[in-house]
């Protein structure tokens, strides 16, 4: 029912969006550019979630929604599924020390709050497939090796704000407020860290 | 005959209300739609132990009033569709297919980049599509 668009158009549009916001609209203010791009992603994610959850029954809990993102949503948008999903439920323990009548102290634990962190790992993220991996610059340049590396990493990270915004938009439309960030320590593998707000 | 359709957002804010009958009933229909929101909340929070699947979008008949029957549908994004009809015998399949088409029209309307999520749907195309769906309801 929908019309089709060449994928190169999507790639070009994404590159141009990042270039526009980083170089023209918010030149020298990368944080503002990042925030703006992420907001665009948020709205897109919002609308995409309406479309892709249309045929499905409702989700019963957060994990189902995350699994939906890993499987159906990722294959609709990126033509593949997430390769690895890790969760890191952290439970805060409340320490209660009670003193009994005769100098006994009893310690009991009870879980107080549950905070979910999900890590979605994509081993070949489609929108970064054309980004060149910086050949190791430690050998050539000694001094600017660290800032040089971070400049390349910073340039790549600008391209990840949009998909982070998309994921955040999808989750908040499903009723799960969260914060999403991306981790590119090893290209082309890309990990998205979702921190669900309690 | 369908007299009213409504789209209500996840904070129970009205996104679209359209009545297809004479103007003097409009307020009463709005009131009926408003009351049905409570029924939806109650249905979703206390799942029925008998047969009905907990996670299905189509909620079925919400409550019958004197002249009207009210049907509900809850999407994954907590948006509620309400249908008010005066038909005495309503086939389940008709209502389900109505909601399916309505959902498709809603998704198209929301995908409009000029639509602000949370505000009312002002698209003329959406209004036209909805009238077409209502017009073709029950004809097949």
CSV table of C-alpha atoms in Angstrom, one decimal:
chain,number,residue,atom,x,y,z
A,1,UNK,CA,0.0,0.0,0.0
A,2,UNK,CA,2.9,2.4,0.7
A,3,UNK,CA,5.3,3.7,-1.9
A,4,UNK,CA,8.9,2.5,-2.0
A,5,UNK,CA,11.9,4.7,-1.8
A,6,UNK,CA,15.5,3.8,-2.8
A,7,UNK,CA,17.6,3.1,0.2
A,8,UNK,CA,20.3,5.4,-1.0
A,9,UNK,CA,17.8,8.3,-0.6
A,10,UNK,CA,17.4,7.4,3.0
A,11,UNK,CA,21.2,7.2,3.5
A,12,UNK,CA,21.7,10.5,1.8
A,13,UNK,CA,18.9,12.1,3.9
A,14,UNK,CA,20.4,10.9,7.1
A,15,UNK,CA,23.9,12.1,6.2
A,16,UNK,CA,22.6,15.4,5.1
A,17,UNK,CA,20.5,15.8,8.3
A,18,UNK,CA,23.6,15.3,10.5
A,19,UNK,CA,25.7,17.6,8.3
A,20,UNK,CA,23.1,20.3,8.4
A,21,UNK,CA,22.5,20.3,12.1
A,22,UNK,CA,26.2,19.9,13.0
A,23,UNK,CA,27.7,22.3,10.5
A,24,UNK,CA,25.0,24.9,9.7
A,25,UNK,CA,22.3,25.2,12.3
A,26,UNK,CA,24.2,24.5,15.4
A,27,UNK,CA,27.8,24.9,14.4
A,28,UNK,CA,30.1,24.7,17.4
A,29,UNK,CA,27.3,23.5,19.5
A,30,UNK,CA,27.3,19.7,19.0
A,31,UNK,CA,25.1,19.1,22.1
A,32,UNK,CA,22.3,21.2,20.8
A,33,UNK,CA,22.6,19.6,17.3
A,34,UNK,CA,22.5,16.2,19.0
A,35,UNK,CA,19.5,17.1,21.0
A,36,UNK,CA,17.6,18.4,18.0
A,37,UNK,CA,18.4,15.3,15.9
A,38,UNK,CA,17.3,13.1,18.8
A,39,UNK,CA,14.0,15.0,19.0
A,40,UNK,CA,13.4,14.4,15.4
A,41,UNK,CA,14.1,10.7,16.0
A,42,UNK,CA,11.6,10.8,18.9
A,43,UNK,CA,8.8,12.0,16.7
A,44,UNK,CA,9.6,9.5,14.0
A,45,UNK,CA,9.7,6.7,16.5
A,46,UNK,CA,6.4,7.8,17.9
A,47,UNK,CA,4.8,7.6,14.5
A,48,UNK,CA,6.5,4.4,13.4
A,49,UNK,CA,5.4,2.6,16.6
A,50,UNK,CA,1.8,3.4,15.7
A,51,UNK,CA,2.2,1.8,12.3
A,52,UNK,CA,4.2,-1.3,13.3
A,53,UNK,CA,2.1,-2.2,16.3
A,54,UNK,CA,-1.1,-2.1,14.4
A,55,UNK,CA,-1.5,-5.8,13.8
A,56,UNK,CA,-0.3,-7.0,17.1
A,57,UNK,CA,-2.1,-7.7,20.4
A,58,UNK,CA,-1.1,-5.6,23.3
A,59,UNK,CA,2.1,-6.1,25.2
A,60,UNK,CA,1.8,-7.4,28.7
A,61,UNK,CA,5.0,-6.1,30.1
A,62,UNK,CA,8.2,-4.2,29.3
A,63,UNK,CA,10.1,-7.2,28.2
A,64,UNK,CA,7.6,-8.0,25.5
A,65,UNK,CA,7.9,-4.4,24.2
A,66,UNK,CA,11.6,-4.7,24.1
A,67,UNK,CA,11.4,-8.0,22.3
A,68,UNK,CA,9.1,-6.4,19.8
A,69,UNK,CA,11.7,-3.7,19.2
A,70,UNK,CA,14.5,-6.3,18.8
A,71,UNK,CA,12.6,-8.5,16.4
A,72,UNK,CA,9.7,-6.9,14.4
A,73,UNK,CA,10.6,-3.3,14.7
A,74,UNK,CA,14.2,-3.8,13.9
A,75,UNK,CA,13.5,-6.0,10.9
A,76,UNK,CA,11.0,-3.4,9.5
A,77,UNK,CA,13.3,-0.5,9.8
A,78,UNK,CA,16.8,-2.1,9.4
A,79,UNK,CA,15.9,-5.3,7.6
A,80,UNK,CA,17.4,-7.6,10.2
A,81,UNK,CA,16.9,-8.4,13.9
A,82,UNK,CA,18.9,-7.4,16.9
A,83,UNK,CA,21.8,-9.9,17.3
A,84,UNK,CA,22.1,-9.8,21.1
A,85,UNK,CA,19.9,-8.6,23.9
A,86,UNK,CA,21.2,-8.3,27.4
A,87,UNK,CA,19.3,-7.1,30.4
A,88,UNK,CA,20.8,-6.0,33.6
A,89,UNK,CA,18.1,-5.7,36.2
A,90,UNK,CA,19.5,-4.0,39.2
A,91,UNK,CA,17.7,-4.5,42.4
A,92,UNK,CA,18.3,-2.1,45.2
A,93,UNK,CA,18.3,-3.8,48.5
A,94,UNK,CA,17.1,-2.1,51.6
A,95,UNK,CA,19.1,-3.1,54.6
A,96,UNK,CA,17.2,-3.5,57.8
A,97,UNK,CA,19.0,-4.1,61.0
A,98,UNK,CA,16.8,-5.1,63.8
A,99,UNK,CA,17.9,-5.6,67.3
A,100,UNK,CA,16.2,-8.2,69.3
A,101,UNK,CA,15.8,-8.2,73.0
A,102,UNK,CA,19.0,-10.0,73.8
A,103,UNK,CA,21.7,-8.3,71.7
A,104,UNK,CA,20.9,-10.2,68.6
A,105,UNK,CA,20.8,-8.3,65.4
A,106,UNK,CA,19.0,-9.6,62.5
A,107,UNK,CA,19.6,-8.4,59.0
A,108,UNK,CA,17.0,-8.9,56.3
A,109,UNK,CA,16.9,-7.8,52.7
A,110,UNK,CA,13.9,-6.8,50.7
A,111,UNK,CA,13.9,-5.6,47.1
A,112,UNK,CA,12.8,-2.1,46.9
A,113,UNK,CA,12.9,-0.9,43.4
A,114,UNK,CA,13.6,-2.5,40.0
A,115,UNK,CA,15.5,-0.6,37.4
A,116,UNK,CA,15.8,-2.2,34.0
A,117,UNK,CA,18.7,-1.7,31.6
A,118,UNK,CA,18.6,-3.3,28.3
A,119,UNK,CA,21.5,-3.5,25.9
A,120,UNK,CA,20.6,-4.1,22.2
A,121,UNK,CA,23.6,-5.2,20.2
A,122,UNK,CA,23.5,-5.0,16.4
A,123,UNK,CA,26.6,-6.6,14.8
A,124,UNK,CA,26.2,-4.7,11.6
A,125,UNK,CA,24.2,-1.6,12.0
A,126,UNK,CA,22.8,-0.7,8.7
A,127,UNK,CA,23.1,3.1,8.9
A,128,UNK,CA,26.7,2.8,9.9
A,129,UNK,CA,27.7,0.3,7.2
A,130,UNK,CA,29.1,3.1,5.0
A,131,UNK,CA,31.1,4.8,7.8
A,132,UNK,CA,34.8,4.1,7.5
A,133,UNK,CA,36.5,2.6,10.5
A,134,UNK,CA,39.3,4.8,11.4
A,135,UNK,CA,42.6,2.9,10.8
A,136,UNK,CA,44.6,2.8,13.9
A,137,UNK,CA,46.0,6.3,14.4
A,138,UNK,CA,48.1,5.4,17.4
A,139,UNK,CA,51.0,4.4,15.3
A,140,UNK,CA,51.3,7.5,13.1
A,141,UNK,CA,50.5,10.3,15.5
A,142,UNK,CA,51.6,10.2,19.1
A,143,UNK,CA,50.4,13.5,20.4
A,144,UNK,CA,47.0,14.0,18.9
A,145,UNK,CA,46.2,10.3,19.1
A,146,UNK,CA,43.7,10.7,21.8
A,147,UNK,CA,41.9,13.8,20.6
A,148,UNK,CA,42.1,12.4,17.0
A,149,UNK,CA,40.4,9.2,18.1
A,150,UNK,CA,37.8,11.0,20.0
A,151,UNK,CA,37.1,13.3,17.0
A,152,UNK,CA,36.4,10.3,14.8
A,153,UNK,CA,34.3,8.8,17.6
A,154,UNK,CA,32.4,12.0,18.0
A,155,UNK,CA,31.7,12.3,14.3
A,156,UNK,CA,30.3,8.8,14.3
A,157,UNK,CA,28.2,9.3,17.4
A,158,UNK,CA,26.4,12.2,15.7
A,159,UNK,CA,24.9,9.6,13.4
A,160,UNK,CA,23.6,7.6,16.3
A,161,UNK,CA,21.4,10.2,17.9
A,162,UNK,CA,18.7,9.7,15.3
A,163,UNK,CA,18.2,5.9,15.9
A,164,UNK,CA,18.5,6.5,19.7
A,165,UNK,CA,15.6,9.0,19.3
A,166,UNK,CA,13.6,6.5,17.3
A,167,UNK,CA,14.0,3.8,20.0
A,168,UNK,CA,13.0,6.3,22.7
A,169,UNK,CA,10.0,7.4,20.7
A,170,UNK,CA,8.8,3.9,20.2
A,171,UNK,CA,9.2,3.0,23.9
A,172,UNK,CA,7.5,6.1,25.2
A,173,UNK,CA,4.6,5.6,22.9
A,174,UNK,CA,4.2,2.1,24.3
A,175,UNK,CA,4.1,3.6,27.8
A,176,UNK,CA,7.7,3.0,28.8
A,177,UNK,CA,9.7,6.2,29.6
A,178,UNK,CA,13.4,5.6,29.1
A,179,UNK,CA,16.7,7.1,28.1
A,180,UNK,CA,18.6,5.6,25.2
A,181,UNK,CA,22.3,6.0,24.4
A,182,UNK,CA,24.6,4.3,21.9
A,183,UNK,CA,27.9,2.7,22.4
A,184,UNK,CA,30.3,2.4,19.5
A,185,UNK,CA,33.4,1.0,21.1
A,186,UNK,CA,33.7,-1.6,18.3
A,187,UNK,CA,32.4,-0.6,14.9
A,188,UNK,CA,30.5,-1.9,12.9
A,189,UNK,CA,29.0,-3.5,16.0
A,190,UNK,CA,26.7,-1.0,17.6
A,191,UNK,CA,25.0,-1.3,21.0
A,192,UNK,CA,22.0,0.7,22.2
A,193,UNK,CA,21.6,1.0,25.9
A,194,UNK,CA,18.1,1.5,27.1
A,195,UNK,CA,17.6,2.6,30.7
A,196,UNK,CA,14.0,2.3,31.7
A,197,UNK,CA,13.0,5.0,34.2
A,198,UNK,CA,11.5,3.4,37.2
B,1,UNK,CA,-26.4,2.7,11.7
B,2,UNK,CA,-23.3,4.2,13.1
B,3,UNK,CA,-24.0,7.4,14.9
B,4,UNK,CA,-20.6,8.4,16.3
B,5,UNK,CA,-17.0,7.4,16.2
B,6,UNK,CA,-14.3,8.8,18.5
B,7,UNK,CA,-10.6,8.6,19.0
B,8,UNK,CA,-9.3,9.2,22.5
B,9,UNK,CA,-5.6,9.5,23.4
B,10,UNK,CA,-3.8,7.7,26.1
B,11,UNK,CA,-4.4,10.5,28.6
B,12,UNK,CA,-8.1,10.3,27.8
B,13,UNK,CA,-7.8,13.5,25.7
B,14,UNK,CA,-10.2,13.5,22.7
B,15,UNK,CA,-8.3,13.4,19.4
B,16,UNK,CA,-11.3,13.1,17.1
B,17,UNK,CA,-15.0,12.9,17.6
B,18,UNK,CA,-17.4,12.8,14.7
B,19,UNK,CA,-21.1,12.2,14.8
B,20,UNK,CA,-23.1,11.1,11.8
B,21,UNK,CA,-26.5,12.1,12.8
B,22,UNK,CA,-28.6,15.2,13.5
B,23,UNK,CA,-26.9,18.0,15.4
B,24,UNK,CA,-29.1,18.0,18.5
B,25,UNK,CA,-27.8,14.6,19.6
B,26,UNK,CA,-24.2,15.5,19.4
B,27,UNK,CA,-23.7,16.4,23.0
B,28,UNK,CA,-25.4,13.3,24.2
B,29,UNK,CA,-23.1,11.2,22.0
B,30,UNK,CA,-20.1,13.0,23.4
B,31,UNK,CA,-21.3,12.2,26.9
B,32,UNK,CA,-21.8,8.5,26.0
B,33,UNK,CA,-18.3,8.4,24.6
B,34,UNK,CA,-16.9,10.0,27.8
B,35,UNK,CA,-18.7,7.4,30.0
B,36,UNK,CA,-17.4,4.6,27.9
B,37,UNK,CA,-13.8,5.6,28.8
B,38,UNK,CA,-14.4,4.4,32.3
B,39,UNK,CA,-15.7,1.1,31.1
B,40,UNK,CA,-12.5,0.6,29.0
B,41,UNK,CA,-10.3,1.4,32.0
B,42,UNK,CA,-12.1,-1.1,34.1
B,43,UNK,CA,-12.0,-3.8,31.4
B,44,UNK,CA,-8.3,-3.3,30.9
B,45,UNK,CA,-7.4,-3.3,34.6
B,46,UNK,CA,-9.5,-6.2,35.7
B,47,UNK,CA,-9.1,-8.8,33.0
B,48,UNK,CA,-12.0,-11.2,32.8
B,49,UNK,CA,-11.3,-14.7,33.8
B,50,UNK,CA,-13.5,-16.2,31.1
B,51,UNK,CA,-12.3,-16.7,27.6
B,52,UNK,CA,-11.5,-13.2,26.4
B,53,UNK,CA,-7.8,-12.8,25.7
B,54,UNK,CA,-6.2,-10.3,27.9
B,55,UNK,CA,-4.2,-8.6,25.2
B,56,UNK,CA,-6.6,-8.3,22.4
B,57,UNK,CA,-7.1,-5.0,20.9
B,58,UNK,CA,-10.8,-5.3,20.2
B,59,UNK,CA,-12.7,-4.9,23.5
B,60,UNK,CA,-16.2,-5.8,22.2
B,61,UNK,CA,-19.4,-4.4,23.4
B,62,UNK,CA,-18.6,-2.0,26.3
B,63,UNK,CA,-22.1,-1.2,27.5
B,64,UNK,CA,-25.6,-0.9,25.9
B,65,UNK,CA,-27.7,2.1,26.7
B,66,UNK,CA,-31.3,2.6,25.9
B,67,UNK,CA,-30.9,3.3,22.2
B,68,UNK,CA,-27.2,2.8,21.5
B,69,UNK,CA,-24.6,0.2,21.7
B,70,UNK,CA,-21.0,1.2,22.4
B,71,UNK,CA,-18.0,-0.8,21.1
B,72,UNK,CA,-14.4,-0.2,22.1
B,73,UNK,CA,-10.9,-0.9,20.7
B,74,UNK,CA,-7.7,-0.3,22.5
B,75,UNK,CA,-4.4,-0.1,20.5
B,76,UNK,CA,-0.9,-0.9,21.7
B,77,UNK,CA,-0.2,2.7,22.2
B,78,UNK,CA,-3.1,3.1,24.5
B,79,UNK,CA,-5.2,5.0,22.0
B,80,UNK,CA,-8.9,4.1,22.3
B,81,UNK,CA,-11.4,4.0,19.5
B,82,UNK,CA,-15.1,4.2,20.4
B,83,UNK,CA,-18.0,3.3,18.1
B,84,UNK,CA,-21.6,4.2,18.9
B,85,UNK,CA,-24.2,2.5,16.9
B,86,UNK,CA,-28.0,2.2,16.9
B,87,UNK,CA,-28.2,-1.2,15.2
B,88,UNK,CA,-30.1,-3.7,17.0
B,89,UNK,CA,-28.3,-6.7,15.6
B,90,UNK,CA,-24.6,-6.1,15.1
B,91,UNK,CA,-22.3,-8.7,13.7
B,92,UNK,CA,-19.0,-9.1,15.5
B,93,UNK,CA,-17.1,-9.5,12.2
B,94,UNK,CA,-18.6,-6.2,10.9
B,95,UNK,CA,-17.4,-4.3,13.9
B,96,UNK,CA,-14.0,-5.9,13.9
B,97,UNK,CA,-13.4,-5.1,10.2
B,98,UNK,CA,-14.6,-1.6,10.9
B,99,UNK,CA,-12.1,-1.1,13.6
B,100,UNK,CA,-9.4,-2.6,11.4
B,101,UNK,CA,-10.0,-0.1,8.7
B,102,UNK,CA,-10.4,2.7,11.2
B,103,UNK,CA,-7.0,1.8,12.8
B,104,UNK,CA,-5.4,1.9,9.3
B,105,UNK,CA,-6.8,5.4,8.7
B,106,UNK,CA,-5.7,6.5,12.1
B,107,UNK,CA,-2.2,5.3,11.5
B,108,UNK,CA,-2.0,7.2,8.2
B,109,UNK,CA,-3.3,10.3,9.9
B,110,UNK,CA,-0.8,10.2,12.7
B,111,UNK,CA,2.1,9.6,10.3
B,112,UNK,CA,1.5,13.0,8.9
B,113,UNK,CA,4.6,15.0,9.9
B,114,UNK,CA,2.5,18.1,10.5
B,115,UNK,CA,0.3,16.3,13.1
B,116,UNK,CA,1.3,17.1,16.6
B,117,UNK,CA,0.9,14.0,18.8
B,118,UNK,CA,-1.6,14.7,21.5
B,119,UNK,CA,-3.4,17.4,19.6
B,120,UNK,CA,-6.6,16.9,17.7
B,121,UNK,CA,-6.5,15.3,14.3
B,122,UNK,CA,-7.3,18.0,11.8
B,123,UNK,CA,-6.7,16.1,8.6
B,124,UNK,CA,-9.5,16.4,6.0
B,125,UNK,CA,-8.3,13.2,4.4
B,126,UNK,CA,-8.8,11.4,7.6
B,127,UNK,CA,-12.3,12.8,8.0
B,128,UNK,CA,-13.1,11.8,4.4
B,129,UNK,CA,-11.7,8.3,4.9
B,130,UNK,CA,-13.7,7.8,8.1
B,131,UNK,CA,-16.9,8.9,6.3
B,132,UNK,CA,-16.2,6.3,3.6
B,133,UNK,CA,-15.6,3.6,6.1
B,134,UNK,CA,-18.8,4.5,8.0
B,135,UNK,CA,-20.6,4.6,4.7
B,136,UNK,CA,-19.5,1.1,3.7
B,137,UNK,CA,-20.1,-0.4,7.1
B,138,UNK,CA,-22.3,-3.4,7.0
B,139,UNK,CA,-22.7,-3.4,3.3
B,140,UNK,CA,-20.8,-6.6,2.7
